[in-house]
């Protein structure tokens, strides 16, 4: 019997061929061009308008960053592709072997199923990377038009999309292996996606445990990377989810093992993944790779805050759907968690929207408690929070720093973008597909 | 008599309330062409799949050269070619044959010979999904013959083949048996099975009702019927499975 290494190499080459012969992948490839085109062209137009085209205010232009204005909107095309195109490409590749009977042949090698799936995963990720070419063309156009791109920010967003794609592929692999038919696998995958939307909705309405769980849905996970924040907990959780998906898929691919044993092993994998993800969620290591340090306080504030060793308790009387709670979380609490070693936050609300709590005198209060001293404010901004914390700690605030970070406004219309994304790219994809498939005609 | 290579005993399989295999026992000898015959639904495919480990048996003991082999370790000595599959439909026949050589580590020197024996040359660049039933069967036979395992199980090797192709395939299988390889094939054409196989295993309703050479089975049928041996092997089959 051939050594596992050589057998795996054959498998990898076979999977590459399967991907190249997969119509689903070529359809995705052809569609991704126009999707990126729509996003990129709309983003550059909006960016130009906000930068002063047609007489916009100069202050707004100073706050413009390509991360929010160009990178994230352009790459949003890949969120759609990961939701509605990639799962079908993955299911086709994984369920196809079962449908055609090839799995029965491949299973007769002692190569572990996880190695077989690893080859598919690698090839699918390579296919996804090729599908990323239109985005890279868009960014090259942006640079050629004089636009700025901060590479760590681009890396963060791309990493988020890659992990998202990995989770989608692993999920589709699990669904394709468990289900007898590809259509059932597609329904299972979409049901999972809809399930994460429901979870996000519950998190928005009820907060609490739902909110903590929703942080690990693909959409929420991606948002952190889109802010230029690389959180180790999210990266590890994504890897745990990918491992769990592939683990489940490999268990259900082993047709020669009894269903009872496969079910027991699946329960074990889900339990192990849950424990692993819970463990990952404890990690507070993260990197703010945004150009304007949007996820951090100023360096002088951070230096000062690091001197505070006493635990800080925050009690916010704000309902889950209250926009002020979102502001507080985004502008202040997430930065405090990064800067202070011990921060606990407790939300108090009787309702989900807070609309009917406005009459309550305490609604809207945000209490900060440090070393037995308490102070209350109703302002959600980070400046106000820092002022309150310094007062509680008995520390003078640091000298105000000159605003170091200014945006990159740009009025530009990338030349030929419509032609490239709506015309050349789909035609190129179709042309290459026809050329490759003529080999066998 | 050649040595027993594979010994199967106590093989049982149920699908819910239906018993597909009931305490099946038989042996495969070295360098023989063993046939598995039985009516539709007798459990032939289930037997092959349980033996090859692509579906779980409820109970089974499989010995290879008197040594116990669990499902995982069986893959190094047995290779099973299922019936009615079109593996990797977008891939050309050549890649499917490379599966046996590069993935399983089959004997490369046999490559040209197998292609010639099964007339696969003109099909090498054709995707498997585009082949006719008979062409696909020949490609699958080629894939099986190029596998390295000493025992080859083939489900319905002549299904979809015309008379000439059946003869070619029979000759190719016989040639491999002469090299010392053991073949275990399921055949639903009873008279063809009697001509092609050295020994036969008769399966009916999941049970082995008889096994032996065609002559032995004919004598057994005569004993059962209580008169002179039937001239037609189909009569033998009906007598033993009735």
PDB file of C-alpha atoms in Angstrom, chain B:
ATOM      1  CA  UNK B   1      -5.649 -27.458  -3.190  1.00  0.00           C
ATOM      2  CA  UNK B   2      -4.442 -23.845  -2.797  1.00  0.00           C
ATOM      3  CA  UNK B   3      -4.157 -22.327   0.673  1.00  0.00           C
ATOM      4  CA  UNK B   4      -7.002 -20.414   2.330  1.00  0.00           C
ATOM      5  CA  UNK B   5      -6.189 -16.719   2.167  1.00  0.00           C
ATOM      6  CA  UNK B   6      -9.266 -15.129   3.682  1.00  0.00           C
ATOM      7  CA  UNK B   7     -11.634 -16.795   6.077  1.00  0.00           C
ATOM      8  CA  UNK B   8     -14.908 -15.099   6.925  1.00  0.00           C
ATOM      9  CA  UNK B   9     -17.193 -16.306   9.671  1.00  0.00           C
ATOM     10  CA  UNK B  10     -20.188 -15.076  11.613  1.00  0.00           C
ATOM     11  CA  UNK B  11     -20.827 -12.118   9.335  1.00  0.00           C
ATOM     12  CA  UNK B  12     -24.214 -10.603  10.112  1.00  0.00           C
ATOM     13  CA  UNK B  13     -25.885  -7.389   9.144  1.00  0.00           C
ATOM     14  CA  UNK B  14     -29.366  -6.043   9.817  1.00  0.00           C
ATOM     15  CA  UNK B  15     -31.095  -2.975   8.394  1.00  0.00           C
ATOM     16  CA  UNK B  16     -33.691  -2.321  11.064  1.00  0.00           C
ATOM     17  CA  UNK B  17     -35.914  -5.416  11.031  1.00  0.00           C
ATOM     18  CA  UNK B  18     -34.528  -6.763   7.773  1.00  0.00           C
ATOM     19  CA  UNK B  19     -31.722  -9.291   8.020  1.00  0.00           C
ATOM     20  CA  UNK B  20     -29.367  -8.690   5.116  1.00  0.00           C
ATOM     21  CA  UNK B  21     -26.656 -11.142   6.195  1.00  0.00           C
ATOM     22  CA  UNK B  22     -27.153 -13.975   8.630  1.00  0.00           C
ATOM     23  CA  UNK B  23     -24.069 -15.656  10.066  1.00  0.00           C
ATOM     24  CA  UNK B  24     -22.314 -15.813   6.703  1.00  0.00           C
ATOM     25  CA  UNK B  25     -19.175 -17.946   6.499  1.00  0.00           C
ATOM     26  CA  UNK B  26     -16.946 -18.759   3.539  1.00  0.00           C
ATOM     27  CA  UNK B  27     -13.321 -18.691   2.501  1.00  0.00           C
ATOM     28  CA  UNK B  28     -11.267 -17.264  -0.359  1.00  0.00           C
ATOM     29  CA  UNK B  29      -8.298 -19.278  -1.527  1.00  0.00           C
ATOM     30  CA  UNK B  30      -5.074 -18.075  -2.958  1.00  0.00           C
ATOM     31  CA  UNK B  31      -5.108 -17.689  -6.774  1.00  0.00           C
ATOM     32  CA  UNK B  32      -8.743 -18.551  -7.305  1.00  0.00           C
ATOM     33  CA  UNK B  33     -11.653 -16.845  -8.980  1.00  0.00           C
ATOM     34  CA  UNK B  34     -14.470 -17.173  -6.484  1.00  0.00           C
ATOM     35  CA  UNK B  35     -17.991 -16.269  -7.552  1.00  0.00           C
ATOM     36  CA  UNK B  36     -20.809 -15.003  -5.384  1.00  0.00           C
ATOM     37  CA  UNK B  37     -24.197 -15.773  -6.851  1.00  0.00           C
ATOM     38  CA  UNK B  38     -27.665 -15.261  -5.523  1.00  0.00           C
ATOM     39  CA  UNK B  39     -31.041 -13.790  -6.427  1.00  0.00           C
ATOM     40  CA  UNK B  40     -31.678 -10.050  -6.282  1.00  0.00           C
ATOM     41  CA  UNK B  41     -31.743  -8.866  -2.687  1.00  0.00           C
ATOM     42  CA  UNK B  42     -29.779 -11.884  -1.462  1.00  0.00           C
ATOM     43  CA  UNK B  43     -27.226  -9.573   0.192  1.00  0.00           C
ATOM     44  CA  UNK B  44     -24.346  -9.832  -2.289  1.00  0.00           C
ATOM     45  CA  UNK B  45     -23.452  -6.124  -2.297  1.00  0.00           C
ATOM     46  CA  UNK B  46     -23.924  -5.875   1.471  1.00  0.00           C
ATOM     47  CA  UNK B  47     -21.548  -8.806   1.916  1.00  0.00           C
ATOM     48  CA  UNK B  48     -18.890  -7.134  -0.245  1.00  0.00           C
ATOM     49  CA  UNK B  49     -19.258  -3.776   1.479  1.00  0.00           C
ATOM     50  CA  UNK B  50     -19.099  -5.277   4.957  1.00  0.00           C
ATOM     51  CA  UNK B  51     -16.082  -7.330   3.971  1.00  0.00           C
ATOM     52  CA  UNK B  52     -14.303  -4.319   2.490  1.00  0.00           C
ATOM     53  CA  UNK B  53     -15.221  -2.189   5.500  1.00  0.00           C
ATOM     54  CA  UNK B  54     -17.136   0.498   3.630  1.00  0.00           C
ATOM     55  CA  UNK B  55     -20.182  -0.261   5.717  1.00  0.00           C
ATOM     56  CA  UNK B  56     -20.271  -1.674   9.220  1.00  0.00           C
ATOM     57  CA  UNK B  57     -21.219  -5.285   9.847  1.00  0.00           C
ATOM     58  CA  UNK B  58     -23.032  -6.074  13.085  1.00  0.00           C
ATOM     59  CA  UNK B  59     -20.746  -9.038  13.617  1.00  0.00           C
ATOM     60  CA  UNK B  60     -17.921 -10.451  11.531  1.00  0.00           C
ATOM     61  CA  UNK B  61     -14.675 -12.263  11.938  1.00  0.00           C
ATOM     62  CA  UNK B  62     -12.283 -11.901   9.047  1.00  0.00           C
ATOM     63  CA  UNK B  63      -8.968 -13.708   9.058  1.00  0.00           C
ATOM     64  CA  UNK B  64      -6.230 -13.120   6.498  1.00  0.00           C
ATOM     65  CA  UNK B  65      -3.697 -15.937   6.444  1.00  0.00           C
ATOM     66  CA  UNK B  66      -5.155 -17.032   9.782  1.00  0.00           C
ATOM     67  CA  UNK B  67      -4.560 -13.611  11.327  1.00  0.00           C
ATOM     68  CA  UNK B  68      -7.498 -11.513  12.545  1.00  0.00           C
ATOM     69  CA  UNK B  69      -7.989  -8.278  10.573  1.00  0.00           C
ATOM     70  CA  UNK B  70     -10.180  -5.472  11.818  1.00  0.00           C
ATOM     71  CA  UNK B  71     -11.894  -3.199   9.283  1.00  0.00           C
ATOM     72  CA  UNK B  72      -9.022  -0.723   9.172  1.00  0.00           C
ATOM     73  CA  UNK B  73      -6.304  -3.323   8.613  1.00  0.00           C
ATOM     74  CA  UNK B  74      -8.328  -5.114   5.967  1.00  0.00           C
ATOM     75  CA  UNK B  75      -7.688  -2.325   3.465  1.00  0.00           C
ATOM     76  CA  UNK B  76      -4.114  -3.481   2.958  1.00  0.00           C
ATOM     77  CA  UNK B  77      -5.197  -6.946   1.794  1.00  0.00           C
ATOM     78  CA  UNK B  78      -8.633  -6.411   0.202  1.00  0.00           C
ATOM     79  CA  UNK B  79      -9.801  -3.994  -2.432  1.00  0.00           C
ATOM     80  CA  UNK B  80     -13.431  -3.668  -3.425  1.00  0.00           C
ATOM     81  CA  UNK B  81     -14.765  -2.297  -6.715  1.00  0.00           C
ATOM     82  CA  UNK B  82     -18.438  -1.360  -6.252  1.00  0.00           C
ATOM     83  CA  UNK B  83     -21.009  -1.689  -9.028  1.00  0.00           C
ATOM     84  CA  UNK B  84     -22.858   1.295 -10.505  1.00  0.00           C
ATOM     85  CA  UNK B  85     -20.491   4.028  -9.416  1.00  0.00           C
ATOM     86  CA  UNK B  86     -18.999   6.820 -11.504  1.00  0.00           C
ATOM     87  CA  UNK B  87     -16.155   8.051  -9.315  1.00  0.00           C
ATOM     88  CA  UNK B  88     -14.711  11.538  -9.960  1.00  0.00           C
ATOM     89  CA  UNK B  89     -17.051  12.088 -12.949  1.00  0.00           C
ATOM     90  CA  UNK B  90     -15.218  15.178 -14.194  1.00  0.00           C
ATOM     91  CA  UNK B  91     -11.839  13.441 -14.197  1.00  0.00           C
ATOM     92  CA  UNK B  92     -10.474  11.514 -17.190  1.00  0.00           C
ATOM     93  CA  UNK B  93     -10.130   7.725 -17.050  1.00  0.00           C
ATOM     94  CA  UNK B  94      -6.370   8.111 -16.848  1.00  0.00           C
ATOM     95  CA  UNK B  95      -6.643   9.873 -13.481  1.00  0.00           C
ATOM     96  CA  UNK B  96      -8.954   7.159 -12.181  1.00  0.00           C
ATOM     97  CA  UNK B  97      -6.367   4.538 -13.123  1.00  0.00           C
ATOM     98  CA  UNK B  98      -3.688   6.662 -11.462  1.00  0.00           C
ATOM     99  CA  UNK B  99      -5.779   6.335  -8.295  1.00  0.00           C
ATOM    100  CA  UNK B 100      -4.736   2.676  -8.157  1.00  0.00           C
ATOM    101  CA  UNK B 101      -1.123   3.417  -9.007  1.00  0.00           C
ATOM    102  CA  UNK B 102      -0.411   6.645  -7.139  1.00  0.00           C
ATOM    103  CA  UNK B 103      -2.959   6.594  -4.316  1.00  0.00           C
ATOM    104  CA  UNK B 104      -3.013   2.880  -3.561  1.00  0.00           C
ATOM    105  CA  UNK B 105       0.494   2.110  -4.828  1.00  0.00           C
ATOM    106  CA  UNK B 106      -0.496  -0.439  -7.484  1.00  0.00           C
ATOM    107  CA  UNK B 107       1.981  -2.156  -9.843  1.00  0.00           C
ATOM    108  CA  UNK B 108       2.945   0.361 -12.544  1.00  0.00           C
ATOM    109  CA  UNK B 109       4.404  -2.306 -14.912  1.00  0.00           C
ATOM    110  CA  UNK B 110       0.887  -3.711 -15.322  1.00  0.00           C
ATOM    111  CA  UNK B 111      -0.516  -0.377 -16.505  1.00  0.00           C
ATOM    112  CA  UNK B 112      -0.099  -0.853 -20.262  1.00  0.00           C
ATOM    113  CA  UNK B 113      -1.157  -4.484 -20.117  1.00  0.00           C
ATOM    114  CA  UNK B 114      -4.411  -3.703 -18.308  1.00  0.00           C
ATOM    115  CA  UNK B 115      -5.183  -0.861 -20.732  1.00  0.00           C
ATOM    116  CA  UNK B 116      -4.631  -3.217 -23.656  1.00  0.00           C
ATOM    117  CA  UNK B 117      -6.588  -6.112 -22.112  1.00  0.00           C
ATOM    118  CA  UNK B 118      -9.626  -3.936 -21.441  1.00  0.00           C
ATOM    119  CA  UNK B 119      -9.310  -1.757 -24.587  1.00  0.00           C
ATOM    120  CA  UNK B 120      -9.112   1.386 -22.465  1.00  0.00           C
ATOM    121  CA  UNK B 121      -6.643   3.257 -24.700  1.00  0.00           C
ATOM    122  CA  UNK B 122      -9.167   5.448 -26.549  1.00  0.00           C
ATOM    123  CA  UNK B 123     -10.926   6.299 -23.289  1.00  0.00           C
ATOM    124  CA  UNK B 124      -7.955   7.537 -21.279  1.00  0.00           C
ATOM    125  CA  UNK B 125      -8.700  11.248 -21.815  1.00  0.00           C
ATOM    126  CA  UNK B 126     -12.479  10.961 -21.577  1.00  0.00           C
ATOM    127  CA  UNK B 127     -14.093  12.125 -18.312  1.00  0.00           C
ATOM    128  CA  UNK B 128     -15.646   9.244 -16.413  1.00  0.00           C
ATOM    129  CA  UNK B 129     -18.988  11.027 -16.310  1.00  0.00           C
ATOM    130  CA  UNK B 130     -19.098  10.939 -20.129  1.00  0.00           C
ATOM    131  CA  UNK B 131     -18.589   7.167 -20.446  1.00  0.00           C
ATOM    132  CA  UNK B 132     -21.311   4.676 -21.336  1.00  0.00           C
ATOM    133  CA  UNK B 133     -22.238   2.046 -18.761  1.00  0.00           C
ATOM    134  CA  UNK B 134     -20.038  -0.583 -20.394  1.00  0.00           C
ATOM    135  CA  UNK B 135     -17.080   1.769 -20.813  1.00  0.00           C
ATOM    136  CA  UNK B 136     -17.366   2.815 -17.190  1.00  0.00           C
ATOM    137  CA  UNK B 137     -17.421  -0.800 -16.095  1.00  0.00           C
ATOM    138  CA  UNK B 138     -14.230  -1.477 -18.073  1.00  0.00           C
ATOM    139  CA  UNK B 139     -12.561   1.545 -16.486  1.00  0.00           C
ATOM    140  CA  UNK B 140     -13.575   0.315 -13.036  1.00  0.00           C
ATOM    141  CA  UNK B 141     -12.251  -3.158 -13.806  1.00  0.00           C
ATOM    142  CA  UNK B 142      -8.966  -1.557 -14.872  1.00  0.00           C
ATOM    143  CA  UNK B 143      -8.871   0.402 -11.640  1.00  0.00           C
ATOM    144  CA  UNK B 144      -9.433  -2.797  -9.671  1.00  0.00           C
ATOM    145  CA  UNK B 145      -6.868  -4.840 -11.574  1.00  0.00           C
ATOM    146  CA  UNK B 146      -4.233  -2.163 -10.992  1.00  0.00           C
ATOM    147  CA  UNK B 147      -4.806  -2.102  -7.235  1.00  0.00           C
ATOM    148  CA  UNK B 148      -2.016  -3.680  -5.147  1.00  0.00           C
ATOM    149  CA  UNK B 149      -4.057  -5.718  -2.652  1.00  0.00           C
ATOM    150  CA  UNK B 150      -3.780  -9.529  -3.003  1.00  0.00           C
ATOM    151  CA  UNK B 151      -7.564  -9.995  -2.863  1.00  0.00           C
ATOM    152  CA  UNK B 152      -9.868  -8.134  -5.235  1.00  0.00           C
ATOM    153  CA  UNK B 153     -13.638  -7.998  -4.759  1.00  0.00           C
ATOM    154  CA  UNK B 154     -15.661  -6.904  -7.787  1.00  0.00           C
ATOM    155  CA  UNK B 155     -19.394  -6.381  -7.673  1.00  0.00           C
ATOM    156  CA  UNK B 156     -20.964  -7.438 -11.012  1.00  0.00           C
ATOM    157  CA  UNK B 157     -17.830  -7.269 -13.212  1.00  0.00           C
ATOM    158  CA  UNK B 158     -19.740  -7.999 -16.430  1.00  0.00           C
ATOM    159  CA  UNK B 159     -22.746  -5.728 -15.872  1.00  0.00           C
ATOM    160  CA  UNK B 160     -23.253  -3.514 -18.924  1.00  0.00           C
ATOM    161  CA  UNK B 161     -20.698  -5.349 -21.082  1.00  0.00           C
ATOM    162  CA  UNK B 162     -21.604  -6.914 -24.427  1.00  0.00           C
ATOM    163  CA  UNK B 163     -20.584 -10.459 -25.341  1.00  0.00           C
ATOM    164  CA  UNK B 164     -17.193  -9.547 -26.812  1.00  0.00           C
ATOM    165  CA  UNK B 165     -16.347  -7.237 -23.919  1.00  0.00           C
ATOM    166  CA  UNK B 166     -17.463  -9.866 -21.409  1.00  0.00           C
ATOM    167  CA  UNK B 167     -15.024 -12.320 -22.959  1.00  0.00           C
ATOM    168  CA  UNK B 168     -12.221  -9.750 -22.918  1.00  0.00           C
ATOM    169  CA  UNK B 169     -12.946  -8.928 -19.302  1.00  0.00           C
ATOM    170  CA  UNK B 170     -13.109 -12.623 -18.372  1.00  0.00           C
ATOM    171  CA  UNK B 171      -9.732 -13.221 -20.009  1.00  0.00           C
ATOM    172  CA  UNK B 172      -8.253 -10.213 -18.182  1.00  0.00           C
ATOM    173  CA  UNK B 173      -9.573 -11.467 -14.836  1.00  0.00           C
ATOM    174  CA  UNK B 174      -8.316 -15.002 -15.521  1.00  0.00           C
ATOM    175  CA  UNK B 175      -4.890 -13.648 -16.435  1.00  0.00           C
ATOM    176  CA  UNK B 176      -4.640 -11.924 -13.061  1.00  0.00           C
ATOM    177  CA  UNK B 177      -5.758 -15.028 -11.212  1.00  0.00           C
ATOM    178  CA  UNK B 178      -2.904 -16.913 -12.881  1.00  0.00           C
ATOM    179  CA  UNK B 179      -0.446 -14.488 -11.286  1.00  0.00           C
ATOM    180  CA  UNK B 180      -1.613 -15.727  -7.891  1.00  0.00           C
ATOM    181  CA  UNK B 181      -4.094 -12.989  -7.106  1.00  0.00           C
ATOM    182  CA  UNK B 182      -7.481 -13.942  -5.640  1.00  0.00           C
ATOM    183  CA  UNK B 183     -10.651 -12.540  -7.147  1.00  0.00           C
ATOM    184  CA  UNK B 184     -14.056 -12.628  -5.523  1.00  0.00           C
ATOM    185  CA  UNK B 185     -16.782 -11.507  -7.911  1.00  0.00           C
ATOM    186  CA  UNK B 186     -20.539 -11.302  -7.673  1.00  0.00           C
ATOM    187  CA  UNK B 187     -22.343 -12.359 -10.833  1.00  0.00           C
ATOM    188  CA  UNK B 188     -26.068 -12.485 -11.382  1.00  0.00           C
ATOM    189  CA  UNK B 189     -25.803 -14.341 -14.730  1.00  0.00           C
ATOM    190  CA  UNK B 190     -25.771 -17.845 -13.281  1.00  0.00           C
ATOM    191  CA  UNK B 191     -24.531 -19.783 -16.301  1.00  0.00           C
ATOM    192  CA  UNK B 192     -21.773 -17.243 -16.935  1.00  0.00           C
ATOM    193  CA  UNK B 193     -20.669 -17.567 -13.312  1.00  0.00           C
ATOM    194  CA  UNK B 194     -20.383 -21.342 -13.632  1.00  0.00           C
ATOM    195  CA  UNK B 195     -18.186 -20.978 -16.710  1.00  0.00           C
ATOM    196  CA  UNK B 196     -15.926 -18.270 -15.316  1.00  0.00           C
ATOM    197  CA  UNK B 197     -15.436 -19.138 -11.653  1.00  0.00           C
ATOM    198  CA  UNK B 198     -13.345 -21.824  -9.981  1.00  0.00           C
ATOM    199  CA  UNK B 199     -15.658 -22.015  -7.011  1.00  0.00           C
ATOM    200  CA  UNK B 200     -19.004 -20.469  -6.135  1.00  0.00           C
ATOM    201  CA  UNK B 201     -20.700 -19.213  -2.996  1.00  0.00           C
ATOM    202  CA  UNK B 202     -24.498 -19.313  -3.199  1.00  0.00           C
ATOM    203  CA  UNK B 203     -26.219 -16.659  -1.147  1.00  0.00           C
ATOM    204  CA  UNK B 204     -29.946 -16.618  -0.555  1.00  0.00           C
ATOM    205  CA  UNK B 205     -31.843 -14.361   1.861  1.00  0.00           C
ATOM    206  CA  UNK B 206     -28.601 -13.387   3.509  1.00  0.00           C
ATOM    207  CA  UNK B 207     -27.428 -16.937   4.135  1.00  0.00           C
ATOM    208  CA  UNK B 208     -24.793 -19.049   2.443  1.00  0.00           C
ATOM    209  CA  UNK B 209     -26.797 -22.038   1.191  1.00  0.00           C
ATOM    210  CA  UNK B 210     -23.938 -23.795  -0.575  1.00  0.00           C
ATOM    211  CA  UNK B 211     -20.341 -23.349  -1.682  1.00  0.00           C
ATOM    212  CA  UNK B 212     -17.978 -25.357  -3.823  1.00  0.00           C
ATOM    213  CA  UNK B 213     -16.858 -25.938  -7.391  1.00  0.00           C
ATOM    214  CA  UNK B 214     -19.568 -25.976 -10.097  1.00  0.00           C
ATOM    215  CA  UNK B 215     -19.282 -29.788 -10.207  1.00  0.00           C
ATOM    216  CA  UNK B 216     -19.652 -30.093  -6.442  1.00  0.00           C
ATOM    217  CA  UNK B 217     -22.701 -27.840  -6.496  1.00  0.00           C
ATOM    218  CA  UNK B 218     -24.221 -29.823  -9.353  1.00  0.00           C
ATOM    219  CA  UNK B 219     -23.816 -33.038  -7.367  1.00  0.00           C
ATOM    220  CA  UNK B 220     -25.331 -31.352  -4.306  1.00  0.00           C
ATOM    221  CA  UNK B 221     -28.313 -30.250  -6.391  1.00  0.00           C
ATOM    222  CA  UNK B 222     -28.745 -33.777  -7.709  1.00  0.00           C
ATOM    223  CA  UNK B 223     -28.789 -35.110  -4.132  1.00  0.00           C
ATOM    224  CA  UNK B 224     -31.356 -32.551  -3.151  1.00  0.00           C
ATOM    225  CA  UNK B 225     -33.566 -33.222  -6.160  1.00  0.00           C
ATOM    226  CA  UNK B 226     -33.119 -36.980  -5.839  1.00  0.00           C
ATOM    227  CA  UNK B 227     -32.458 -37.644  -9.498  1.00  0.00           C
ATOM    228  CA  UNK B 228     -29.689 -37.260 -12.121  1.00  0.00           C
ATOM    229  CA  UNK B 229     -27.685 -34.018 -12.069  1.00  0.00           C
ATOM    230  CA  UNK B 230     -29.340 -31.100 -13.883  1.00  0.00           C
ATOM    231  CA  UNK B 231     -27.682 -30.346 -17.220  1.00  0.00           C
ATOM    232  CA  UNK B 232     -28.169 -26.574 -16.847  1.00  0.00           C
ATOM    233  CA  UNK B 233     -26.454 -24.712 -14.013  1.00  0.00           C
ATOM    234  CA  UNK B 234     -29.473 -22.437 -13.640  1.00  0.00           C
ATOM    235  CA  UNK B 235     -31.416 -25.536 -12.555  1.00  0.00           C
ATOM    236  CA  UNK B 236     -28.661 -26.233 -10.021  1.00  0.00           C
ATOM    237  CA  UNK B 237     -29.022 -22.718  -8.680  1.00  0.00           C
ATOM    238  CA  UNK B 238     -32.795 -22.984  -8.423  1.00  0.00           C
ATOM    239  CA  UNK B 239     -32.552 -26.365  -6.729  1.00  0.00           C
ATOM    240  CA  UNK B 240     -30.088 -25.098  -4.128  1.00  0.00           C
ATOM    241  CA  UNK B 241     -31.763 -21.789  -3.428  1.00  0.00           C
ATOM    242  CA  UNK B 242     -35.363 -23.003  -3.669  1.00  0.00           C
TER     243      UNK B 242
END
